[in-house]
CSV table of C-alpha atoms in Angstrom, one decimal:
chain,number,residue,atom,x,y,z
M,718,UNK,CA,0.0,0.0,0.0
M,719,UNK,CA,1.5,3.3,-1.0
M,720,UNK,CA,2.2,6.0,1.6
M,721,UNK,CA,2.1,9.7,0.9
M,722,UNK,CA,1.1,11.4,-2.3
M,723,UNK,CA,2.7,10.9,-5.7
M,724,UNK,CA,4.9,13.9,-6.8
M,725,UNK,CA,4.8,14.9,-10.4
M,726,UNK,CA,8.1,15.9,-12.1
M,727,UNK,CA,10.0,15.2,-8.9
M,728,UNK,CA,13.4,15.9,-10.5
M,729,UNK,CA,12.3,19.3,-11.7
M,730,UNK,CA,10.8,20.1,-8.3
M,731,UNK,CA,14.0,19.2,-6.6
M,732,UNK,CA,16.1,21.1,-9.1
M,733,UNK,CA,13.9,24.2,-8.8
M,734,UNK,CA,14.3,23.9,-5.0
M,735,UNK,CA,18.1,23.8,-5.4
M,736,UNK,CA,17.9,27.0,-7.5
M,737,UNK,CA,16.0,28.8,-4.8
M,738,UNK,CA,18.4,27.7,-2.1
M,739,UNK,CA,21.5,28.5,-4.0
M,740,UNK,CA,20.2,32.0,-4.8
M,741,UNK,CA,19.0,32.6,-1.3
M,742,UNK,CA,21.6,30.8,0.9
M,743,UNK,CA,24.6,30.1,-1.4
M,744,UNK,CA,26.4,26.7,-1.7
M,745,UNK,CA,26.9,26.2,2.0
M,746,UNK,CA,23.1,26.2,2.5
M,747,UNK,CA,22.5,23.5,-0.2
M,748,UNK,CA,22.1,20.3,1.6
M,749,UNK,CA,19.8,17.3,0.8
M,750,UNK,CA,17.6,18.1,3.8
M,751,UNK,CA,17.3,21.8,2.7
M,752,UNK,CA,16.4,20.7,-0.9
M,753,UNK,CA,13.7,18.3,0.2
M,754,UNK,CA,12.3,20.7,2.7
M,755,UNK,CA,12.2,23.5,0.1
M,756,UNK,CA,10.6,21.1,-2.4
M,757,UNK,CA,8.1,20.0,0.2
M,758,UNK,CA,8.9,16.3,0.1
M,759,UNK,CA,10.5,13.7,2.3
M,760,UNK,CA,14.3,13.3,2.3
M,761,UNK,CA,13.9,9.8,0.9
M,762,UNK,CA,12.4,11.1,-2.3
M,763,UNK,CA,15.8,12.6,-3.3
M,764,UNK,CA,17.6,9.3,-2.6
M,765,UNK,CA,15.0,7.3,-4.6
M,766,UNK,CA,15.8,9.3,-7.7
M,767,UNK,CA,19.6,9.9,-7.2
M,768,UNK,CA,22.4,7.6,-6.1
M,769,UNK,CA,23.5,10.2,-3.5
M,770,UNK,CA,23.5,14.0,-3.0
M,771,UNK,CA,26.6,14.6,-5.2
M,772,UNK,CA,24.9,12.6,-8.0
M,773,UNK,CA,21.8,14.9,-7.5
M,774,UNK,CA,24.1,18.0,-7.7
M,775,UNK,CA,25.9,16.8,-10.8
M,776,UNK,CA,22.5,16.2,-12.6
M,777,UNK,CA,21.3,19.6,-11.4
M,778,UNK,CA,24.3,21.4,-12.8
M,779,UNK,CA,24.1,19.5,-16.1
M,780,UNK,CA,20.3,20.2,-16.3
M,781,UNK,CA,21.0,24.0,-15.9
M,782,UNK,CA,23.6,23.8,-18.6
M,783,UNK,CA,21.1,22.1,-20.9
M,784,UNK,CA,18.7,24.9,-20.3
M,785,UNK,CA,21.1,27.3,-21.9
M,786,UNK,CA,20.4,25.7,-25.3
M,787,UNK,CA,17.3,27.8,-25.8
M,788,UNK,CA,19.1,30.9,-24.8
M,789,UNK,CA,22.0,30.1,-27.3
M,790,UNK,CA,19.4,29.5,-30.1
M,791,UNK,CA,17.7,32.8,-29.3
M,792,UNK,CA,21.0,34.6,-29.4
M,793,UNK,CA,22.1,33.0,-32.6
M,794,UNK,CA,18.7,33.9,-34.0
M,795,UNK,CA,19.3,37.6,-33.1
M,796,UNK,CA,22.4,37.7,-35.5
M,797,UNK,CA,21.9,40.5,-38.0
M,798,UNK,CA,19.4,42.4,-35.8
M,799,UNK,CA,20.0,45.2,-33.3
M,800,UNK,CA,23.6,45.8,-32.4
M,801,UNK,CA,26.1,43.2,-31.5
M,802,UNK,CA,27.0,44.9,-28.3
M,803,UNK,CA,23.3,45.2,-27.2
M,804,UNK,CA,22.6,41.5,-28.1
M,805,UNK,CA,25.7,40.3,-26.2
M,806,UNK,CA,24.9,42.6,-23.2
M,807,UNK,CA,21.4,41.3,-22.9
M,808,UNK,CA,22.5,37.7,-23.1
M,809,UNK,CA,25.4,38.2,-20.7
M,810,UNK,CA,23.0,39.8,-18.1
M,811,UNK,CA,20.6,36.8,-18.6
M,812,UNK,CA,23.3,34.2,-18.0
M,813,UNK,CA,24.6,35.9,-14.9
M,814,UNK,CA,21.3,37.0,-13.7
M,815,UNK,CA,20.3,33.4,-13.4
M,816,UNK,CA,21.6,30.8,-11.0
M,817,UNK,CA,24.9,30.6,-13.0
M,818,UNK,CA,27.1,32.6,-10.5
M,819,UNK,CA,25.8,30.4,-7.6
M,820,UNK,CA,26.6,27.2,-9.6
M,821,UNK,CA,30.1,28.4,-10.1
M,822,UNK,CA,30.5,28.8,-6.4
M,823,UNK,CA,28.8,25.4,-5.8
M,824,UNK,CA,31.2,23.6,-8.2
M,825,UNK,CA,34.2,25.4,-6.6
M,826,UNK,CA,32.9,24.5,-3.1
M,827,UNK,CA,32.3,20.7,-3.5
M,828,UNK,CA,35.3,18.5,-4.5
M,829,UNK,CA,33.1,15.4,-5.1
M,830,UNK,CA,30.8,17.4,-7.4
M,831,UNK,CA,33.7,18.5,-9.5
M,832,UNK,CA,34.9,14.9,-9.7
M,833,UNK,CA,31.5,13.7,-10.8
M,834,UNK,CA,31.2,16.5,-13.4
M,835,UNK,CA,34.6,15.5,-14.8
M,836,UNK,CA,33.1,12.2,-15.8
M,837,UNK,CA,31.0,13.9,-18.4
M,838,UNK,CA,32.4,17.5,-18.6
M,839,UNK,CA,36.2,17.2,-19.0
M,840,UNK,CA,37.2,20.8,-18.5
M,841,UNK,CA,36.1,24.1,-17.0
M,842,UNK,CA,33.0,24.9,-15.0
M,843,UNK,CA,30.0,23.6,-17.1
M,844,UNK,CA,27.8,26.8,-17.0
M,845,UNK,CA,30.7,29.1,-17.8
M,846,UNK,CA,32.2,27.0,-20.6
M,847,UNK,CA,28.7,26.5,-22.2
M,848,UNK,CA,28.2,30.3,-22.0
M,849,UNK,CA,31.5,30.9,-23.7
M,850,UNK,CA,30.5,28.5,-26.5
M,851,UNK,CA,27.2,30.3,-26.8
M,852,UNK,CA,28.9,33.7,-27.2
M,853,UNK,CA,31.5,32.3,-29.6
M,854,UNK,CA,28.7,30.8,-31.8
M,855,UNK,CA,26.8,34.1,-31.9
M,856,UNK,CA,29.9,36.1,-32.7
M,857,UNK,CA,30.7,33.6,-35.5
M,858,UNK,CA,27.2,34.1,-37.0
M,859,UNK,CA,27.7,37.9,-36.8
M,860,UNK,CA,31.2,37.5,-38.4
M,861,UNK,CA,29.6,35.5,-41.3
M,862,UNK,CA,27.2,38.5,-41.7
M,863,UNK,CA,30.1,40.9,-41.8
M,864,UNK,CA,29.0,42.6,-38.5
M,865,UNK,CA,32.1,41.3,-36.7
M,866,UNK,CA,35.6,41.5,-38.2
M,867,UNK,CA,36.6,38.6,-40.4
M,868,UNK,CA,39.7,37.9,-38.4
M,869,UNK,CA,38.0,38.1,-35.0
M,870,UNK,CA,38.9,35.2,-32.7
M,871,UNK,CA,35.4,34.4,-31.5
M,872,UNK,CA,36.4,31.6,-29.2
M,873,UNK,CA,38.7,33.9,-27.3
M,874,UNK,CA,36.1,36.7,-27.3
M,875,UNK,CA,33.5,34.3,-25.9
M,876,UNK,CA,35.8,33.4,-23.1
M,877,UNK,CA,36.7,37.0,-22.4
M,878,UNK,CA,33.0,37.9,-22.3
M,879,UNK,CA,32.2,35.2,-19.8
M,880,UNK,CA,35.2,36.0,-17.6
M,881,UNK,CA,34.4,39.7,-17.6
M,882,UNK,CA,30.7,38.9,-16.9
M,883,UNK,CA,31.7,36.7,-14.0
M,884,UNK,CA,33.8,39.4,-12.4
M,885,UNK,CA,30.9,41.8,-12.8
M,886,UNK,CA,28.4,39.5,-11.1
M,887,UNK,CA,30.7,37.6,-8.7
M,888,UNK,CA,29.3,39.2,-5.6
M,889,UNK,CA,25.9,37.5,-5.5
M,890,UNK,CA,25.0,39.4,-2.3
M,891,UNK,CA,25.8,42.8,-3.6
M,892,UNK,CA,24.0,45.1,-6.0
M,893,UNK,CA,24.0,43.6,-9.5
M,894,UNK,CA,25.8,45.7,-12.1
M,895,UNK,CA,23.7,48.1,-14.1
M,896,UNK,CA,22.8,47.5,-17.7
M,897,UNK,CA,25.1,50.4,-18.6
M,898,UNK,CA,28.0,48.8,-16.7
M,899,UNK,CA,27.5,45.5,-18.5
M,900,UNK,CA,27.2,47.3,-21.9
M,901,UNK,CA,30.5,49.1,-21.2
M,902,UNK,CA,32.4,45.9,-20.5
M,903,UNK,CA,30.9,44.2,-23.5
M,904,UNK,CA,31.8,47.2,-25.7
M,905,UNK,CA,35.4,47.1,-24.4
M,906,UNK,CA,35.8,43.4,-25.0
M,907,UNK,CA,34.4,43.8,-28.5
M,908,UNK,CA,36.2,47.0,-29.4
M,909,UNK,CA,37.9,46.6,-32.7
M,910,UNK,CA,35.8,43.7,-33.8
């Protein structure tokens, strides 16, 4: 005889709870008990769906990386419209206005999580490396349209944009940078392109 009530989309519920905890309390507040309490379910629910808490965290990080696919497609779709600086500035703010900064801290904070991620993600911090690829892809599309210099090293520019964005947004407890501050950084990185 079953006990309790069936939970729909339990993985998504748990991942969304982890988002909220990371944004509110940072990586030190992210425990299995905190996640299940935030999701409104028993602790055993998490362990029925994941081998252990680090397996949960690895799947959570990779799920958040996968969510960037839609953002990358939208940014590539913007090629040829607006200005390159405005398009990149908006996308950079969206990446770092999400849970990305907290995920970077989480990956840095937990050795076992990094080890698990290395099994499927060989280098870098998944959210940041995926963002760099997203920006490089967009800049390549703009280069093909002649809106970025033909000799622009889009891979390096993508990495520079992500690194600069991370520095702007690194203090998750402080006031986020203004759109003008983000735009100035992007314009500086892309100067001469």
